[in-house]
Amino acid sequence: MNLFSLMGRHALVTGSSQGIGHSIANALCDAGATTIFHGVQDESEIEAVDHPYIQKDLLVEKGPEELLEEAFAISPTLDLLVSNAGSFFDPPFREMTKESWSKTIALNLTAPYLLVHGFGKRLIEQGRSGAVVIVASTNAVQSEKDSVAYDASKGGLAAMVRSFALDLASHGIRVNGLAPGLIKTPLTDVWMRTRPDILKHYDHTIPLGRVGKPKDCGGAAVFLCSPAAEYITGHILTIDGGLTAQQIGPPPA
């Protein structure tokens, strides 16, 4: 048996129209899984996808539930879920409002809860095992200025990984998480292109000497979904080039 093969498995990856989610979905496909991609954009607006794609806004009422229904309609034996969809909406601290807080929590925390809960219930009813990967962030344990809602949502996801892992273990459903550090995605690429001085600082500060790429998260997700991780649940795998392993970065060159 190939420990990392996902042949015969069926996956849904949320937020997989671009960035980290896109790389994870492609990695699952490369490992043999039949994979459903998802995004809020129209299919004509996204990176090329040669697999089923569901357009669904997770911020609208019943959006997460409808996404699951459509995914199971496409693939009734769905047994892998990667909850990746999320974003950053925080304004500067003094401009923070209840509305901006609620939007972040709705997308980054409530939608993953509804997806994982609904997915778990469906598998339990069908008597099937499976695996879940929740994409959190190193912001779950290391905060940034002007990021209170984002950081709180990612901290909540880390707790959710542990709680869901305990709730679903007896049903043969494993739940783990990924905690990416600074990754070059469409969300971060804007300031990376306009502030090369900051990018140079991060390249110098990160022990492995560079900012992460979306593909750095793909192999980790495959591992957590695969037979190689069959005795791992409730764990959060950090993908940050060693950034959180150090207390204070090296002095400027």
C-alpha positions as a printed NumPy array, in Angstrom:
array([[  0.   ,   0.   ,   0.   ],
       [  1.218,   3.487,  -0.878],
       [  1.055,   5.328,   2.44 ],
       [  0.313,   8.634,   0.739],
       [ -2.117,   7.436,  -1.926],
       [ -5.622,   8.859,  -1.984],
       [ -6.865,   6.632,  -4.775],
       [-10.558,   5.898,  -4.321],
       [-11.053,   8.847,  -1.974],
       [-13.419,  11.747,  -2.674],
       [-12.64 ,  15.266,  -1.451],
       [-14.131,  18.734,  -1.161],
       [-11.723,  21.651,  -0.724],
       [-13.348,  24.978,   0.141],
       [-11.771,  28.197,  -1.055],
       [ -9.865,  26.326,  -3.748],
       [-10.255,  28.728,  -6.654],
       [ -6.836,  30.233,  -5.907],
       [ -3.991,  30.406,  -3.411],
       [ -3.469,  27.806,  -0.696],
       [ -6.771,  26.04 ,  -1.35 ],
       [ -6.033,  25.685,  -5.055],
       [ -2.649,  24.115,  -4.337],
       [ -4.161,  21.753,  -1.76 ],
       [ -6.92 ,  20.66 ,  -4.139],
       [ -4.415,  20.013,  -6.914],
       [ -2.181,  18.062,  -4.528],
       [ -5.116,  15.857,  -3.516],
       [ -5.837,  15.239,  -7.199],
       [ -2.191,  14.329,  -7.813],
       [ -2.419,  11.838,  -4.93 ],
       [ -5.401,  10.176,  -6.61 ],
       [ -8.431,  11.747,  -4.919],
       [-11.478,  12.754,  -6.91 ],
       [-11.68 ,  16.389,  -5.846],
       [-14.38 ,  19.047,  -5.904],
       [-13.124,  22.622,  -6.064],
       [-15.047,  25.522,  -4.544],
       [-14.975,  29.305,  -4.641],
       [-17.121,  32.4  ,  -4.561],
       [-16.088,  33.462,  -8.078],
       [-17.707,  32.421, -11.308],
       [-15.802,  29.531, -12.896],
       [-14.808,  31.777, -15.82 ],
       [-12.916,  34.068, -13.404],
       [-10.69 ,  31.502, -11.684],
       [ -7.514,  29.544, -12.343],
       [ -8.09 ,  26.651, -14.739],
       [ -9.927,  23.772, -13.07 ],
       [-10.434,  20.437, -14.85 ],
       [-12.514,  19.057, -11.98 ],
       [-16.009,  19.726, -10.592],
       [-16.338,  23.285,  -9.318],
       [-19.055,  24.684,  -7.054],
       [-19.629,  28.432,  -6.828],
       [-21.037,  29.263,  -3.401],
       [-20.809,  32.269,  -1.08 ],
       [-20.259,  30.959,   2.453],
       [-21.317,  34.298,   3.935],
       [-24.913,  33.997,   2.774],
       [-27.474,  32.221,   4.925],
       [-27.409,  28.449,   4.317],
       [-24.342,  28.838,   2.076],
       [-22.25 ,  26.194,   3.905],
       [-25.169,  23.778,   4.095],
       [-25.961,  24.222,   0.4  ],
       [-22.313,  23.668,  -0.514],
       [-22.314,  20.335,   1.317],
       [-25.573,  19.291,  -0.337],
       [-24.222,  20.053,  -3.8  ],
       [-20.904,  18.35 ,  -3.065],
       [-22.562,  15.146,  -1.854],
       [-24.871,  15.24 ,  -4.879],
       [-21.78 ,  15.281,  -7.117],
       [-19.868,  12.742,  -5.011],
       [-22.121,  10.678,  -2.684],
       [-19.088,   8.895,  -1.196],
       [-17.336,  12.113,  -0.215],
       [-14.975,  11.229,   2.656],
       [-12.394,  14.017,   2.752],
       [-13.061,  17.652,   3.649],
       [-10.503,  20.441,   3.614],
       [-12.016,  23.572,   5.147],
       [ -9.782,  26.292,   3.77 ],
       [-12.027,  29.211,   2.774],
       [-11.341,  32.363,   4.759],
       [-10.115,  35.91 ,   4.42 ],
       [ -8.862,  39.016,   6.215],
       [-11.213,  41.959,   6.713],
       [ -9.778,  43.747,   9.772],
       [ -9.488,  47.535,   9.496],
       [ -7.116,  49.441,  11.808],
       [ -8.059,  49.08 ,  15.486],
       [ -9.842,  52.426,  15.869],
       [-11.956,  51.734,  12.779],
       [-13.001,  48.26 ,  13.904],
       [-16.774,  47.796,  14.068],
       [-19.149,  45.059,  15.147],
       [-19.925,  44.514,  11.468],
       [-16.281,  43.94 ,  10.47 ],
       [-15.844,  41.607,  13.459],
       [-18.994,  39.651,  12.565],
       [-18.023,  39.28 ,   8.892],
       [-14.667,  37.758,   9.81 ],
       [-16.138,  35.385,  12.381],
       [-18.929,  34.354,   9.983],
       [-16.55 ,  33.35 ,   7.183],
       [-13.48 ,  32.211,   9.111],
       [-15.12 ,  30.419,  12.045],
       [-18.875,  29.866,  11.688],
       [-18.758,  28.56 ,   8.11 ],
       [-16.027,  25.978,   8.938],
       [-18.043,  24.884,  11.973],
       [-21.16 ,  24.329,   9.858],
       [-19.2  ,  22.509,   7.169],
       [-17.337,  20.149,   9.485],
       [-20.397,  19.512,  11.649],
       [-22.577,  18.767,   8.628],
       [-19.894,  16.616,   7.002],
       [-19.356,  14.642,  10.204],
       [-23.077,  14.041,  10.698],
       [-23.472,  12.834,   7.119],
       [-20.621,  10.326,   7.449],
       [-21.914,   9.079,  10.816],
       [-25.373,   8.517,   9.325],
       [-23.813,   6.568,   6.468],
       [-21.534,   4.593,   8.788],
       [-18.408,   5.719,   6.938],
       [-15.01 ,   6.936,   8.118],
       [-13.185,   9.962,   6.745],
       [-10.775,  12.789,   7.387],
       [-11.04 ,  16.537,   7.857],
       [ -8.319,  19.168,   7.533],
       [ -9.072,  22.66 ,   8.838],
       [ -6.761,  25.402,   7.587],
       [ -6.032,  27.782,  10.458],
       [ -2.914,  29.979,  10.71 ],
       [  0.11 ,  30.679,  12.877],
       [ -1.988,  33.689,  13.917],
       [ -3.809,  31.209,  16.145],
       [ -0.826,  31.405,  18.509],
       [  1.092,  34.522,  17.415],
       [ -0.899,  37.709,  16.909],
       [ -0.404,  40.785,  14.781],
       [ -1.397,  44.408,  15.203],
       [ -4.777,  45.371,  13.711],
       [ -5.814,  41.728,  13.376],
       [ -8.044,  41.086,  16.368],
       [-10.938,  39.456,  14.498],
       [ -8.688,  37.463,  12.181],
       [ -6.492,  36.253,  15.034],
       [ -9.507,  35.347,  17.161],
       [-11.046,  33.396,  14.277],
       [ -7.866,  31.417,  13.689],
       [ -7.475,  30.715,  17.397],
       [-11.041,  29.449,  17.366],
       [-10.246,  27.14 ,  14.464],
       [ -7.339,  25.639,  16.398],
       [ -9.684,  24.886,  19.312],
       [-12.261,  23.537,  16.869],
       [ -9.723,  21.041,  15.509],
       [ -9.212,  19.587,  18.973],
       [-12.902,  19.5  ,  19.895],
       [-14.109,  17.985,  16.63 ],
       [-11.278,  15.428,  16.8  ],
       [-12.628,  14.203,  20.142],
       [-16.255,  14.227,  19.012],
       [-15.608,  12.275,  15.82 ],
       [-12.778,   9.892,  16.773],
       [-15.09 ,   7.059,  17.811],
       [-16.727,   7.227,  14.367],
       [-13.438,   6.792,  12.515],
       [-13.316,  10.417,  11.376],
       [ -9.99 ,  12.146,  11.945],
       [ -9.782,  15.939,  12.287],
       [ -6.491,  17.803,  11.983],
       [ -5.383,  21.3  ,  11.084],
       [ -2.807,  23.208,   9.105],
       [ -1.276,  26.42 ,  10.406],
       [  0.399,  28.208,   7.497],
       [  2.691,  31.094,   8.298],
       [  3.327,  33.875,   5.794],
       [  2.412,  32.447,   2.37 ],
       [  2.44 ,  34.325,  -0.921],
       [ -1.199,  34.289,  -2.032],
       [ -3.45 ,  36.749,  -3.874],
       [ -4.312,  38.138,  -0.408],
       [ -0.691,  38.893,   0.546],
       [  0.753,  39.477,  -2.909],
       [ -0.526,  43.074,  -3.028],
       [  1.734,  44.359,  -0.278],
       [  4.584,  42.019,  -1.258],
       [  4.705,  43.685,  -4.673],
       [  4.363,  47.224,  -3.336],
       [  6.644,  46.859,  -0.287],
       [  9.741,  44.896,  -1.355],
       [ 11.517,  46.208,   1.762],
       [  9.077,  44.336,   4.018],
       [  9.33 ,  41.206,   1.874],
       [ 13.132,  41.352,   2.183],
       [ 12.743,  41.653,   5.965],
       [ 10.57 ,  38.518,   6.123],
       [ 12.918,  36.574,   3.86 ],
       [ 15.696,  37.482,   6.301],
       [ 13.648,  36.715,   9.419],
       [ 12.187,  33.328,   8.419],
       [ 14.747,  30.614,   9.304],
       [ 14.398,  28.795,   5.969],
       [ 15.119,  32.065,   4.202],
       [ 11.95 ,  32.719,   2.224],
       [  8.239,  33.415,   2.371],
       [  6.098,  30.31 ,   1.825],
       [  4.409,  29.294,  -1.404],
       [  0.893,  27.816,  -1.661],
       [  2.365,  24.509,  -2.839],
       [  4.155,  24.202,   0.517],
       [  0.757,  23.434,   2.046],
       [ -0.309,  20.809,  -0.504],
       [  1.892,  17.945,   0.642],
       [  1.004,  18.559,   4.277],
       [ -2.713,  18.303,   3.478],
       [ -2.182,  15.104,   1.495],
       [ -0.281,  13.624,   4.438],
       [ -3.056,  14.42 ,   6.935],
       [ -5.692,  12.941,   4.605],
       [ -3.676,   9.826,   3.794],
       [ -3.192,   6.405,   5.431],
       [  0.203,   7.665,   6.607],
       [ -1.651,   9.778,   9.194],
       [ -4.201,   7.164,  10.26 ],
       [ -3.148,   7.449,  13.942],
       [ -3.083,  11.265,  13.971],
       [ -6.075,  13.34 ,  15.042],
       [ -6.469,  16.625,  16.899],
       [ -3.073,  17.791,  15.643],
       [ -2.186,  21.114,  14.001],
       [  0.732,  20.968,  11.565],
       [  2.636,  24.24 ,  11.267],
       [  3.955,  25.282,   7.847],
       [  5.979,  28.438,   8.427],
       [  9.623,  27.864,   7.513],
       [ 10.52 ,  27.768,  11.205],
       [  9.172,  31.245,  12.005],
       [  7.321,  30.254,  15.183],
       [ 10.261,  28.156,  16.395],
       [ 12.236,  31.289,  17.264],
       [ 11.658,  34.024,  19.83 ],
       [ 13.203,  37.027,  18.064],
       [ 14.479,  37.043,  14.502],
       [ 18.056,  37.849,  13.511],
       [ 19.158,  41.507,  13.391],
       [ 18.957,  43.316,  10.05 ],
       [ 21.764,  42.436,   7.672]])
